[in-house]
């Protein structure tokens, strides 16, 4: 369970987030949506532990984020940022192995190797393992990074005390892999784990999210189950776009078309 | 692109052994491997060296070659550490002021040393120049570090920029010292700035070897963190790496070892730059392999350069820094061209 308690954050005089509170449950995928500059990525970076000059509190189950050491946190929480660069060439398998770095001292164990294999298998990276990461396309790199964060969190645990955070994970992905990614994210959440993703595509969010969190100008506008909170009025309020909500004939989920 | 490179370590070790034997054998006096063996045997039996060849071997050649090998290893490892830390392939150990500070410290002794009290000279003995060079190196690096610090965060860009400025100040200080120096003193400064192993002694070998061994041992424990840092500081943080702490520690290790070797042998450029580059092309950038491989190749290449320094104008000796720059710079340009081509090919399908 991830609990946000009145999170506020300012950079200089600019208030980025205003008192955001929410409880995110394991077993669910929560997607954060909002217009550009609404504070989505800042919020994700705060509860990921990359920023510490926020006010309010973040709770990982019973533990306050401020009291968790970076290395301990890396055992239970993985973050996939937008397009991480790599300064020097490395083979794909070593980039995936980085996910296991928090878990071993000097040499990876057999277990670490197995988890990396499993993650590469899931993301269909077996043919890429020896390739130089820098020669991959943007979408292929995303898959490597996704495999890396899956490897970091390791194998299933019934306790639901693992946290996967994805910042716009669908950048550069084709339609097939967009759906494949979100299915993987949903499967991971079901293990159970707490999964949070910052998203741009409202229709993909409606299809795959268990809960949606809408931000606008640093304020929480709505938080809840998609079918309960998403209305044409909400889309107008958050994105300033006129829309109409239909039912997707293929899966029965709500979908939005825009004027 | 990356083949299985299991053979690279045996090859590097073989290369180092061959180069070490050659660089002991060649010089103003040639020493046969059989003489090396018997000298070692005599030494182990507690006898002194028998004859001129054995004493040249034990008192001159061996400490020189060992000092040279350790220096090469230190400079190459320093290159790996700095390039990993700055996440920039064209960073050199001298960049953060260490070499310039050392050079200035040494030039102070060369020029003003004549006026120093005999008591200080008696106390420090042959370590007078190294002590000043070491102090200069630490001071300059500390200034660079302190000036580029914003609150508790050290920005890489400002570290580089302040490094350039402090290097310029150190160079102008050294230049001023040469200007006011008398001829022989000015020559000492010039030689020191180009590096030399001609003054190698067992005392130097012991000091440098001890420092290098300790620091290599510690540095090997940070290879994982340096790899993680390649993803960026924020991403490394998500993997449990405290990037600020890592930067402080690597800077400290690097400065200490570069300052110690520079204090004894002077400024030797390009080693820290080209050795990691050659190895990146051969085995990739995984610091777990790059760091130990750099030790071996750095040691071998610098010994090779020292053999050239001794042989090219024999019996005179060319300062080794001239060799490393003269050979190193073109090699570096070639590597850079090749490296760029590889990257362009790689980016094509993005």
Coordinates of C-alpha atoms in Angstrom, one line a residue:
Chain A
X1 CA 0.0 0.0 0.0
X2 CA 1.3 3.5 -0.9
X3 CA -0.2 6.3 1.1
X4 CA 0.3 10.0 0.1
X5 CA -0.5 12.4 2.9
X6 CA -1.0 16.1 1.9
X7 CA 2.0 16.2 -0.5
X8 CA 2.9 19.7 -1.4
X9 CA 6.0 20.7 -3.4
X10 CA 7.4 24.0 -4.7
X11 CA 10.4 24.9 -6.8
X12 CA 11.4 28.4 -5.9
X13 CA 8.2 30.5 -5.8
X14 CA 6.4 28.1 -8.1
X15 CA 4.0 25.8 -6.3
X16 CA 4.1 22.5 -8.3
X17 CA 1.8 20.3 -6.1
X18 CA -0.9 21.4 -3.6
X19 CA -1.7 19.0 -0.8
X20 CA -2.2 15.7 -2.7
X21 CA -3.6 12.8 -0.6
X22 CA -4.4 9.3 -1.9
X23 CA -4.2 5.7 -0.8
X24 CA -3.0 3.3 -3.5
X25 CA -3.6 -0.4 -3.0
X26 CA -1.6 -3.4 -3.9
X27 CA -3.1 -5.5 -6.7
X28 CA -4.1 -2.4 -8.6
X29 CA -2.7 -0.3 -11.4
X30 CA -3.2 3.4 -10.7
X31 CA -2.6 5.8 -13.6
X32 CA -1.9 9.4 -13.2
X33 CA -3.2 11.7 -15.9
X34 CA -3.3 15.4 -16.5
X35 CA -2.2 18.1 -18.9
X36 CA 1.5 19.0 -19.5
X37 CA 2.9 20.7 -16.4
X38 CA 0.2 19.5 -14.1
X39 CA 2.8 17.9 -11.7
X40 CA 2.4 14.3 -12.7
X41 CA 6.1 13.5 -13.0
X42 CA 7.0 15.6 -9.9
X43 CA 4.5 13.6 -7.9
X44 CA 6.0 10.3 -9.2
X45 CA 9.5 11.5 -8.4
X46 CA 8.5 12.5 -4.9
X47 CA 6.9 9.2 -3.9
X48 CA 9.8 7.4 -5.7
X49 CA 12.2 9.0 -3.3
X50 CA 14.2 11.1 -5.8
X51 CA 13.1 14.4 -4.2
X52 CA 13.2 15.1 -0.5
X53 CA 12.2 18.8 -0.1
X54 CA 8.5 18.2 -0.3
X55 CA 6.1 18.7 2.6
X56 CA 3.6 16.0 3.7
X57 CA 4.4 12.3 4.1
X58 CA 4.7 9.3 1.9
X59 CA 4.1 5.9 3.5
X60 CA 5.2 2.5 2.1
X61 CA 2.9 0.3 4.1
X62 CA 3.8 1.2 7.7
X63 CA 7.1 2.8 6.8
X64 CA 7.7 6.5 6.2
X65 CA 9.6 7.1 3.0
X66 CA 11.9 9.5 4.8
X67 CA 13.1 6.8 7.1
X68 CA 13.9 4.2 4.4
X69 CA 17.5 3.9 3.2
X70 CA 18.0 4.2 -0.5
X71 CA 19.4 0.7 -0.8
X72 CA 16.5 -0.8 1.2
X73 CA 14.0 1.1 -0.9
X74 CA 15.7 -0.3 -4.1
X75 CA 14.7 -3.8 -2.9
X76 CA 11.0 -3.1 -2.9
X77 CA 10.6 -0.2 -5.3
X78 CA 11.6 0.1 -9.0
X79 CA 11.2 3.2 -11.2
X80 CA 11.2 3.4 -15.0
X81 CA 11.9 6.9 -16.0
X82 CA 11.3 8.5 -19.4
X83 CA 14.1 7.4 -21.8
X84 CA 17.0 6.9 -19.5
X85 CA 20.2 7.5 -21.4
X86 CA 23.3 5.4 -21.2
X87 CA 26.6 7.2 -21.4
X88 CA 28.7 4.3 -22.7
X89 CA 27.9 1.2 -24.7
X90 CA 26.8 -1.8 -22.6
X91 CA 25.3 -5.1 -23.7
X92 CA 21.5 -5.4 -23.1
X93 CA 21.9 -8.2 -20.6
X94 CA 24.1 -6.1 -18.4
X95 CA 21.6 -3.2 -18.5
X96 CA 18.9 -5.7 -17.3
X97 CA 21.3 -7.0 -14.7
X98 CA 21.6 -3.5 -13.3
X99 CA 18.1 -4.2 -11.8
X100 CA 19.8 -6.8 -9.6
X101 CA 22.6 -4.5 -8.5
X102 CA 20.9 -3.6 -5.2
X103 CA 20.7 -7.3 -4.4
X104 CA 24.2 -8.5 -4.7
X105 CA 27.6 -7.3 -3.3
X106 CA 30.0 -8.1 -6.1
X107 CA 29.0 -11.0 -8.3
X108 CA 25.4 -11.8 -9.3
X109 CA 24.1 -15.1 -7.9
X110 CA 22.4 -17.8 -9.9
X111 CA 19.1 -16.5 -8.7
X112 CA 20.0 -13.0 -10.0
X113 CA 20.7 -14.5 -13.4
X114 CA 17.5 -16.5 -13.4
X115 CA 15.4 -13.4 -12.6
X116 CA 17.1 -11.5 -15.5
X117 CA 16.5 -14.4 -17.8
X118 CA 12.9 -14.4 -16.9
X119 CA 12.5 -10.7 -17.3
X120 CA 14.2 -10.8 -20.8
X121 CA 11.9 -13.7 -21.7
X122 CA 8.8 -11.7 -20.8
X123 CA 9.9 -8.7 -22.9
X124 CA 11.0 -11.0 -25.8
X125 CA 14.6 -9.7 -25.5
X126 CA 16.4 -13.0 -25.9
X127 CA 17.7 -12.2 -29.4
X128 CA 19.0 -8.8 -28.1
X129 CA 21.0 -9.9 -25.1
X130 CA 24.4 -9.4 -26.6
X131 CA 23.5 -6.3 -28.5
X132 CA 24.9 -2.9 -27.6
X133 CA 22.1 -1.0 -25.9
X134 CA 23.1 2.2 -27.7
X135 CA 22.3 0.6 -31.1
X136 CA 18.7 -0.2 -30.2
X137 CA 15.7 1.8 -31.3
X138 CA 13.7 3.8 -28.8
X139 CA 11.1 1.2 -28.4
X140 CA 13.6 -1.6 -28.0
X141 CA 15.3 0.5 -25.3
X142 CA 12.0 0.9 -23.5
X143 CA 11.6 -2.9 -23.4
X144 CA 15.1 -3.3 -22.0
X145 CA 14.4 -0.8 -19.3
X146 CA 11.1 -2.5 -18.5
X147 CA 12.9 -5.8 -18.2
X148 CA 15.4 -4.1 -15.9
X149 CA 12.8 -2.8 -13.4
X150 CA 11.0 -6.2 -13.5
X151 CA 14.3 -7.9 -12.6
X152 CA 14.9 -5.4 -9.8
X153 CA 11.7 -6.3 -8.0
X154 CA 12.4 -10.0 -8.4
X155 CA 9.9 -12.9 -8.2
X156 CA 6.4 -13.0 -7.0
X157 CA 5.7 -12.5 -3.3
X158 CA 2.3 -12.8 -1.7
X159 CA 3.0 -9.9 0.7
X160 CA 2.1 -7.2 -1.9
X161 CA 5.0 -5.1 -0.5
X162 CA 6.5 -4.3 -3.9
X163 CA 6.1 -1.0 -5.8
X164 CA 6.5 -0.4 -9.5
X165 CA 6.5 3.1 -10.8
X166 CA 6.4 3.9 -14.5
X167 CA 6.8 7.5 -15.9
X168 CA 5.2 7.6 -19.4
X169 CA 6.3 4.0 -20.1
X170 CA 4.7 3.9 -23.6
X171 CA 7.0 6.5 -25.2
X172 CA 8.3 5.2 -28.6
X173 CA 6.3 2.0 -28.4
X174 CA 4.2 0.7 -31.3
X175 CA 0.6 -0.2 -30.7
X176 CA 1.3 -3.9 -30.1
X177 CA 3.9 -3.2 -27.4
X178 CA 1.8 -0.4 -25.8
X179 CA -0.8 -3.1 -25.1
X180 CA 1.8 -5.7 -24.2
X181 CA 3.5 -3.3 -21.7
X182 CA 0.2 -2.5 -20.0
X183 CA -0.7 -6.1 -19.8
X184 CA 2.6 -6.9 -18.2
X185 CA 2.1 -4.0 -15.8
X186 CA -1.4 -5.4 -14.9
X187 CA -0.1 -8.9 -14.5
X188 CA 2.6 -7.6 -12.2
X189 CA 0.1 -5.7 -10.1
X190 CA -2.0 -8.9 -9.8
X191 CA 0.9 -10.7 -8.0
X192 CA 0.0 -8.5 -6.0
X193 CA 2.0 -5.3 -6.1
X194 CA 1.3 -1.6 -6.2
X195 CA 1.8 -0.3 -9.7
X196 CA 1.6 3.4 -10.7
X197 CA 2.1 4.9 -14.1
X198 CA 2.0 8.4 -15.5
X199 CA 0.1 8.3 -18.7
X200 CA -0.9 10.5 -21.6
X201 CA -3.4 8.3 -23.5
X202 CA -6.8 8.4 -21.7
X203 CA -8.2 5.5 -23.7
X204 CA -5.3 3.2 -22.8
X205 CA -5.7 4.3 -19.2
X206 CA -9.5 3.6 -19.3
X207 CA -8.7 0.1 -20.6
X208 CA -6.0 -0.9 -18.2
X209 CA -6.1 1.1 -15.0
X210 CA -7.9 0.0 -11.9
X211 CA -7.8 3.6 -10.6
X212 CA -7.2 6.9 -12.2
X213 CA -5.8 10.0 -10.5
X214 CA -6.3 13.3 -12.4
X215 CA -4.1 16.3 -11.7
X216 CA -4.5 19.8 -12.9
X217 CA -2.2 22.7 -12.0
X218 CA -0.8 20.7 -9.1
X219 CA -4.2 19.9 -7.6
X220 CA -5.9 16.5 -7.4
X221 CA -9.1 16.9 -9.4
X222 CA -10.4 13.3 -9.2
X223 CA -9.3 9.9 -7.9
X224 CA -11.2 6.7 -8.2
X225 CA -12.3 3.9 -10.5
X226 CA -12.4 4.9 -14.2
X227 CA -16.1 4.1 -14.7
X228 CA -17.1 6.0 -11.6
X229 CA -15.2 9.2 -12.2
X230 CA -14.5 9.7 -15.9
X231 CA -17.2 11.9 -17.4
X232 CA -17.3 14.3 -20.3
X233 CA -17.4 17.2 -17.8
X234 CA -14.2 15.9 -16.1
X235 CA -12.4 15.6 -19.5
X236 CA -13.5 19.2 -20.2
X237 CA -12.3 20.4 -16.8
X238 CA -8.9 18.7 -16.8
X239 CA -7.9 18.8 -20.5
X240 CA -10.1 21.6 -21.8
X241 CA -11.2 19.4 -24.6
X242 CA -14.8 18.5 -25.6
X243 CA -15.4 14.8 -25.7
X244 CA -17.9 12.0 -25.8
X245 CA -17.8 8.8 -23.9
X246 CA -18.7 5.5 -25.6
X247 CA -18.4 1.9 -24.8
X248 CA -15.6 0.0 -26.5
X249 CA -17.4 -2.8 -28.4
X250 CA -14.4 -5.1 -28.1
X251 CA -14.0 -5.1 -24.3
X252 CA -17.0 -3.3 -22.9
X253 CA -14.7 -0.6 -21.3
X254 CA -15.4 3.1 -21.5
X255 CA -13.6 5.0 -24.3
X256 CA -13.4 8.6 -25.2
X257 CA -13.6 10.3 -28.5
X258 CA -12.7 14.0 -28.9
X259 CA -14.3 16.7 -30.9
Chain B
X1 CA 29.0 -6.0 -31.1
X2 CA 30.2 -7.7 -27.9
X3 CA 31.8 -11.0 -28.4
X4 CA 32.7 -13.3 -25.6
X5 CA 35.9 -11.9 -24.4
X6 CA 37.1 -14.6 -22.1
X7 CA 40.5 -14.5 -23.7
X8 CA 41.2 -10.8 -23.1
X9 CA 42.5 -11.2 -19.6
X10 CA 45.0 -14.0 -20.3
X11 CA 46.1 -12.0 -23.3
X12 CA 46.6 -8.8 -21.3
X13 CA 48.5 -10.7 -18.6
X14 CA 50.7 -12.3 -21.3
X15 CA 51.3 -8.8 -22.9
X16 CA 52.2 -7.3 -19.5
X17 CA 54.7 -10.1 -18.7
X18 CA 56.4 -9.9 -22.1
X19 CA 56.6 -6.1 -21.9
X20 CA 58.0 -6.2 -18.3
X21 CA 60.7 -8.7 -19.3
X22 CA 61.6 -6.6 -22.4
X23 CA 61.6 -3.4 -20.5
X24 CA 64.0 -4.9 -17.8
X25 CA 66.2 -6.3 -20.5
X26 CA 66.6 -3.3 -22.7
X27 CA 68.4 -0.1 -21.8
X28 CA 71.8 1.5 -21.7
X29 CA 73.0 -1.9 -20.4
X30 CA 71.2 -5.0 -21.7
X31 CA 70.3 -7.6 -19.1
X32 CA 69.7 -11.2 -20.1
X33 CA 66.8 -13.2 -18.6
X34 CA 69.3 -15.6 -17.1
X35 CA 71.0 -12.7 -15.3
X36 CA 67.6 -11.6 -14.0
X37 CA 67.0 -15.1 -12.7
X38 CA 70.4 -15.4 -11.0
X39 CA 70.1 -11.9 -9.5
X40 CA 66.8 -12.9 -8.0
X41 CA 68.2 -16.2 -6.8
X42 CA 71.2 -14.4 -5.1
X43 CA 68.8 -11.9 -3.5
X44 CA 66.6 -14.7 -2.2
X45 CA 69.6 -16.5 -0.8
X46 CA 70.5 -13.3 1.1
X47 CA 73.6 -12.6 -1.0
X48 CA 74.2 -9.2 -2.5
X49 CA 74.1 -8.7 -6.3
X50 CA 77.0 -10.4 -8.1
X51 CA 78.7 -8.1 -10.6
X52 CA 77.6 -5.0 -12.4
X53 CA 74.7 -6.5 -14.4
X54 CA 73.0 -7.9 -11.4
X55 CA 73.3 -4.6 -9.5
X56 CA 72.0 -2.6 -12.4
X57 CA 69.1 -5.0 -12.5
X58 CA 68.3 -4.9 -8.8
X59 CA 69.1 -1.3 -8.0
X60 CA 68.1 0.6 -11.2
X61 CA 66.2 -1.4 -13.7
X62 CA 63.8 -3.3 -11.5
X63 CA 62.5 -0.4 -9.4
X64 CA 62.2 1.7 -12.5
X65 CA 60.2 -0.9 -14.4
X66 CA 57.9 -1.6 -11.4
X67 CA 57.3 2.1 -10.7
X68 CA 56.5 2.6 -14.4
X69 CA 54.1 -0.3 -14.4
X70 CA 52.3 0.8 -11.3
X71 CA 52.1 4.4 -12.6
X72 CA 50.6 3.1 -15.9
X73 CA 48.0 1.1 -14.0
X74 CA 47.1 4.0 -11.7
X75 CA 46.7 6.5 -14.5
X76 CA 44.6 4.1 -16.6
X77 CA 42.4 3.2 -13.6
X78 CA 42.0 6.9 -12.8
X79 CA 40.8 7.4 -16.4
X80 CA 38.2 4.7 -16.0
X81 CA 37.0 6.2 -12.7
X82 CA 36.9 9.8 -13.9
X83 CA 35.2 8.9 -17.2
X84 CA 32.6 6.8 -15.3
X85 CA 32.0 9.6 -12.8
X86 CA 31.7 12.3 -15.4
X87 CA 29.9 10.1 -17.8
X88 CA 32.1 11.6 -20.5
X89 CA 34.6 9.7 -22.6
X90 CA 37.1 12.5 -23.0
X91 CA 37.9 13.1 -19.4
X92 CA 41.4 12.7 -18.2
X93 CA 42.8 12.5 -14.6
X94 CA 44.5 15.9 -15.0
X95 CA 41.2 17.6 -15.7
X96 CA 40.3 18.4 -12.1
X97 CA 43.5 20.2 -11.3
X98 CA 45.4 17.3 -9.9
X99 CA 48.4 17.4 -12.3
X100 CA 48.6 21.2 -12.6
X101 CA 48.6 21.5 -8.8
X102 CA 51.3 18.9 -8.5
X103 CA 53.4 20.6 -11.1
X104 CA 53.1 23.9 -9.4
X105 CA 54.1 22.4 -6.0
X106 CA 57.1 20.7 -7.6
X107 CA 58.2 23.9 -9.4
X108 CA 58.1 25.8 -6.1
X109 CA 60.7 23.4 -4.6
X110 CA 62.9 23.5 -7.7
X111 CA 63.0 27.3 -7.7
X112 CA 62.7 28.3 -4.1
X113 CA 64.1 25.1 -2.6
X114 CA 67.6 26.5 -2.5
X115 CA 66.5 29.0 0.1
X116 CA 64.8 26.4 2.4
X117 CA 66.2 25.8 5.8
X118 CA 68.6 22.8 5.8
X119 CA 66.6 21.3 8.6
X120 CA 63.6 20.8 6.4
X121 CA 65.8 19.4 3.6
X122 CA 67.4 17.0 6.0
X123 CA 64.0 15.8 7.3
X124 CA 62.4 15.2 4.0
X125 CA 65.4 14.0 2.1
X126 CA 64.5 12.7 -1.4
X127 CA 60.8 13.2 -0.6
X128 CA 60.9 17.0 -0.7
X129 CA 59.7 17.4 -4.2
X130 CA 57.1 14.7 -3.9
X131 CA 55.7 16.2 -0.7
X132 CA 55.2 19.6 -2.3
X133 CA 53.8 18.1 -5.5
X134 CA 51.4 15.9 -3.4
X135 CA 50.3 19.0 -1.4
X136 CA 49.8 21.0 -4.6
X137 CA 47.8 18.2 -6.2
X138 CA 45.5 17.9 -3.2
X139 CA 45.1 21.6 -2.7
X140 CA 44.2 22.2 -6.4
X141 CA 41.8 19.4 -6.5
X142 CA 40.2 20.4 -3.3
X143 CA 39.7 24.0 -4.6
X144 CA 38.1 22.6 -7.8
X145 CA 35.8 20.4 -5.7
X146 CA 34.9 23.1 -3.2
X147 CA 34.1 25.7 -5.9
X148 CA 31.9 23.4 -7.9
X149 CA 29.8 22.4 -5.0
X150 CA 26.3 23.7 -4.8
X151 CA 24.9 22.9 -1.3
X152 CA 25.6 19.2 -1.0
X153 CA 25.3 18.6 -4.7
X154 CA 28.4 18.5 -7.0
X155 CA 27.5 19.4 -10.5
X156 CA 29.6 17.6 -13.1
X157 CA 29.6 20.6 -15.6
X158 CA 30.8 23.0 -13.0
X159 CA 33.5 20.6 -11.9
X160 CA 34.8 20.5 -15.5
X161 CA 34.6 24.2 -15.9
X162 CA 36.2 25.1 -12.6
X163 CA 38.8 22.4 -13.4
X164 CA 39.8 24.2 -16.6
X165 CA 40.2 27.4 -14.7
X166 CA 42.2 26.0 -11.9
X167 CA 44.4 24.1 -14.4
X168 CA 45.1 27.5 -16.1
X169 CA 46.1 29.0 -12.8
X170 CA 48.4 26.1 -11.9
X171 CA 50.0 26.3 -15.4
X172 CA 50.6 30.0 -15.1
X173 CA 52.1 29.5 -11.7
X174 CA 54.4 26.9 -13.0
X175 CA 55.2 29.1 -16.0
X176 CA 56.1 32.0 -13.7
X177 CA 58.3 29.8 -11.6
X178 CA 60.2 28.7 -14.8
X179 CA 60.5 32.3 -15.8
X180 CA 62.1 33.5 -12.6
X181 CA 64.2 30.2 -12.4
X182 CA 67.9 29.9 -13.3
X183 CA 68.7 27.7 -16.2
X184 CA 69.2 24.3 -14.4
X185 CA 66.1 24.8 -12.3
X186 CA 64.0 25.7 -15.3
X187 CA 65.2 22.5 -16.9
X188 CA 64.2 20.5 -13.8
X189 CA 60.7 22.0 -14.1
X190 CA 60.5 21.2 -17.8
X191 CA 61.6 17.6 -17.2
X192 CA 59.2 17.2 -14.3
X193 CA 56.3 18.4 -16.4
X194 CA 57.1 15.8 -19.0
X195 CA 57.5 12.9 -16.6
X196 CA 60.5 10.7 -16.0
X197 CA 61.3 7.4 -14.3
X198 CA 65.0 8.0 -14.2
X199 CA 65.0 8.7 -10.5
X200 CA 63.1 5.6 -9.5
X201 CA 64.0 4.0 -6.2
X202 CA 62.8 1.2 -4.1
X203 CA 61.4 3.7 -1.6
X204 CA 59.2 5.2 -4.3
X205 CA 58.1 1.7 -5.5
X206 CA 57.1 0.7 -1.9
X207 CA 55.1 3.9 -1.3
X208 CA 53.3 3.9 -4.7
X209 CA 52.6 0.2 -4.6
X210 CA 51.1 0.4 -1.2
X211 CA 48.8 3.3 -2.1
X212 CA 47.9 1.8 -5.5
X213 CA 47.1 -1.6 -4.0
X214 CA 44.8 -0.2 -1.3
X215 CA 43.0 2.1 -3.7
X216 CA 42.6 -0.5 -6.4
X217 CA 41.0 -2.8 -3.9
X218 CA 38.5 -0.2 -2.8
X219 CA 37.8 1.0 -6.4
X220 CA 36.9 -2.5 -7.5
X221 CA 34.1 -2.4 -4.9
X222 CA 32.6 0.6 -6.7
X223 CA 32.4 -0.9 -10.2
X224 CA 28.8 -1.8 -9.9
X225 CA 27.8 1.7 -8.7
X226 CA 29.8 3.2 -11.5
X227 CA 27.9 1.1 -14.0
X228 CA 24.6 2.1 -12.5
X229 CA 25.6 5.7 -12.8
X230 CA 25.8 5.3 -16.6
X231 CA 22.0 5.4 -16.5
X232 CA 22.1 8.8 -15.0
X233 CA 22.2 10.0 -11.4
X234 CA 18.4 9.8 -10.7
X235 CA 18.2 6.3 -12.1
X236 CA 21.2 5.2 -10.1
X237 CA 19.5 6.6 -7.1
X238 CA 16.5 4.3 -7.8
X239 CA 19.0 1.4 -7.8
X240 CA 20.1 2.4 -4.3
X241 CA 23.2 4.3 -5.2
X242 CA 23.9 7.5 -3.3
X243 CA 25.3 9.4 -6.3
X244 CA 26.7 12.3 -4.2
X245 CA 28.4 10.0 -1.8
X246 CA 29.8 8.0 -4.7
X247 CA 31.2 11.1 -6.4
X248 CA 32.9 12.3 -3.2
X249 CA 34.5 8.9 -2.6
X250 CA 35.7 8.3 -6.2
X251 CA 37.1 11.9 -6.3
X252 CA 39.0 11.2 -3.1
X253 CA 40.4 7.8 -4.2
X254 CA 41.3 9.2 -7.6
X255 CA 43.0 12.3 -6.3
X256 CA 45.0 10.4 -3.7
X257 CA 46.5 7.9 -6.1
X258 CA 47.1 10.3 -9.0
X259 CA 48.7 12.8 -6.6
X260 CA 51.0 10.1 -5.2
X261 CA 52.3 8.9 -8.6
X262 CA 52.5 12.4 -10.1
X263 CA 54.5 13.5 -7.0
X264 CA 57.2 10.9 -7.8
X265 CA 57.2 10.7 -11.6
X266 CA 55.9 14.1 -12.8
X267 CA 53.1 14.7 -15.3
X268 CA 52.4 12.0 -17.8
X269 CA 49.5 12.8 -20.1
X270 CA 47.2 10.7 -22.3
X271 CA 47.5 7.4 -20.5
X272 CA 44.3 7.9 -18.6
X273 CA 42.5 8.8 -21.8
X274 CA 43.6 6.2 -24.3
X275 CA 43.8 3.0 -22.2
X276 CA 40.1 3.0 -21.2
X277 CA 39.2 3.9 -24.8
X278 CA 41.1 1.0 -26.4
X279 CA 39.5 -1.4 -23.9
X280 CA 36.0 0.0 -24.4
X281 CA 36.4 -0.9 -28.1
X282 CA 37.6 -4.4 -27.2
X283 CA 35.4 -5.4 -24.3
X284 CA 32.7 -2.7 -23.9
X285 CA 32.1 -0.4 -21.0
X286 CA 31.2 -2.7 -18.1
X287 CA 33.3 -1.3 -15.3
X288 CA 33.6 -4.7 -13.7
X289 CA 35.9 -5.8 -16.6
X290 CA 37.1 -2.4 -17.7
X291 CA 38.8 -1.5 -14.4
X292 CA 41.0 -4.6 -14.0
X293 CA 41.7 -4.7 -17.7
X294 CA 42.8 -1.1 -17.5
X295 CA 45.3 -1.9 -14.7
X296 CA 47.0 -4.5 -16.9
X297 CA 47.0 -2.6 -20.2
X298 CA 48.0 0.7 -18.5
X299 CA 50.9 -1.0 -16.9
X300 CA 52.0 -2.7 -20.2
X301 CA 51.7 0.4 -22.4
X302 CA 53.5 2.8 -20.0
X303 CA 56.4 0.3 -19.7
X304 CA 56.5 0.1 -23.5
X305 CA 56.6 3.9 -23.7
X306 CA 59.5 3.8 -21.1
X307 CA 61.4 1.4 -23.2
X308 CA 61.0 3.7 -26.2
X309 CA 62.1 6.6 -24.1
X310 CA 65.3 4.8 -23.1
X311 CA 66.1 3.4 -26.6
X312 CA 65.2 6.0 -29.2
X313 CA 68.0 8.4 -28.5
X314 CA 70.2 6.1 -26.4
X315 CA 72.3 6.7 -24.5
X316 CA 70.3 9.9 -23.9
X317 CA 66.8 9.5 -22.5
X318 CA 63.6 11.2 -23.8
X319 CA 61.2 12.3 -21.1
X320 CA 58.4 9.7 -21.2
X321 CA 55.6 12.3 -21.3
X322 CA 56.8 13.3 -24.8
X323 CA 56.4 9.7 -25.9
X324 CA 52.9 9.2 -24.4
X325 CA 51.6 12.4 -25.9
X326 CA 53.3 11.9 -29.3
X327 CA 52.1 8.4 -29.7
X328 CA 48.9 8.7 -27.6
X329 CA 47.3 11.7 -29.2
X330 CA 47.2 10.3 -32.8
X331 CA 46.0 6.9 -31.4
X332 CA 43.3 8.8 -29.5
X333 CA 42.2 10.7 -32.7
X334 CA 42.0 7.4 -34.6
X335 CA 40.0 5.8 -31.8
X336 CA 37.7 8.8 -31.7
X337 CA 37.0 8.5 -35.4
X338 CA 36.3 4.9 -35.1
X339 CA 34.1 5.4 -32.0
X340 CA 32.0 8.0 -33.8
X341 CA 31.5 5.9 -36.8
X342 CA 30.3 3.1 -34.6
X343 CA 27.8 5.3 -32.8
X344 CA 26.4 6.8 -36.1
X345 CA 25.8 3.3 -37.4
X346 CA 24.2 2.4 -34.2
X347 CA 21.9 5.4 -34.1
X348 CA 20.7 4.6 -37.6
X349 CA 17.7 2.4 -36.8
X350 CA 16.3 4.6 -34.0

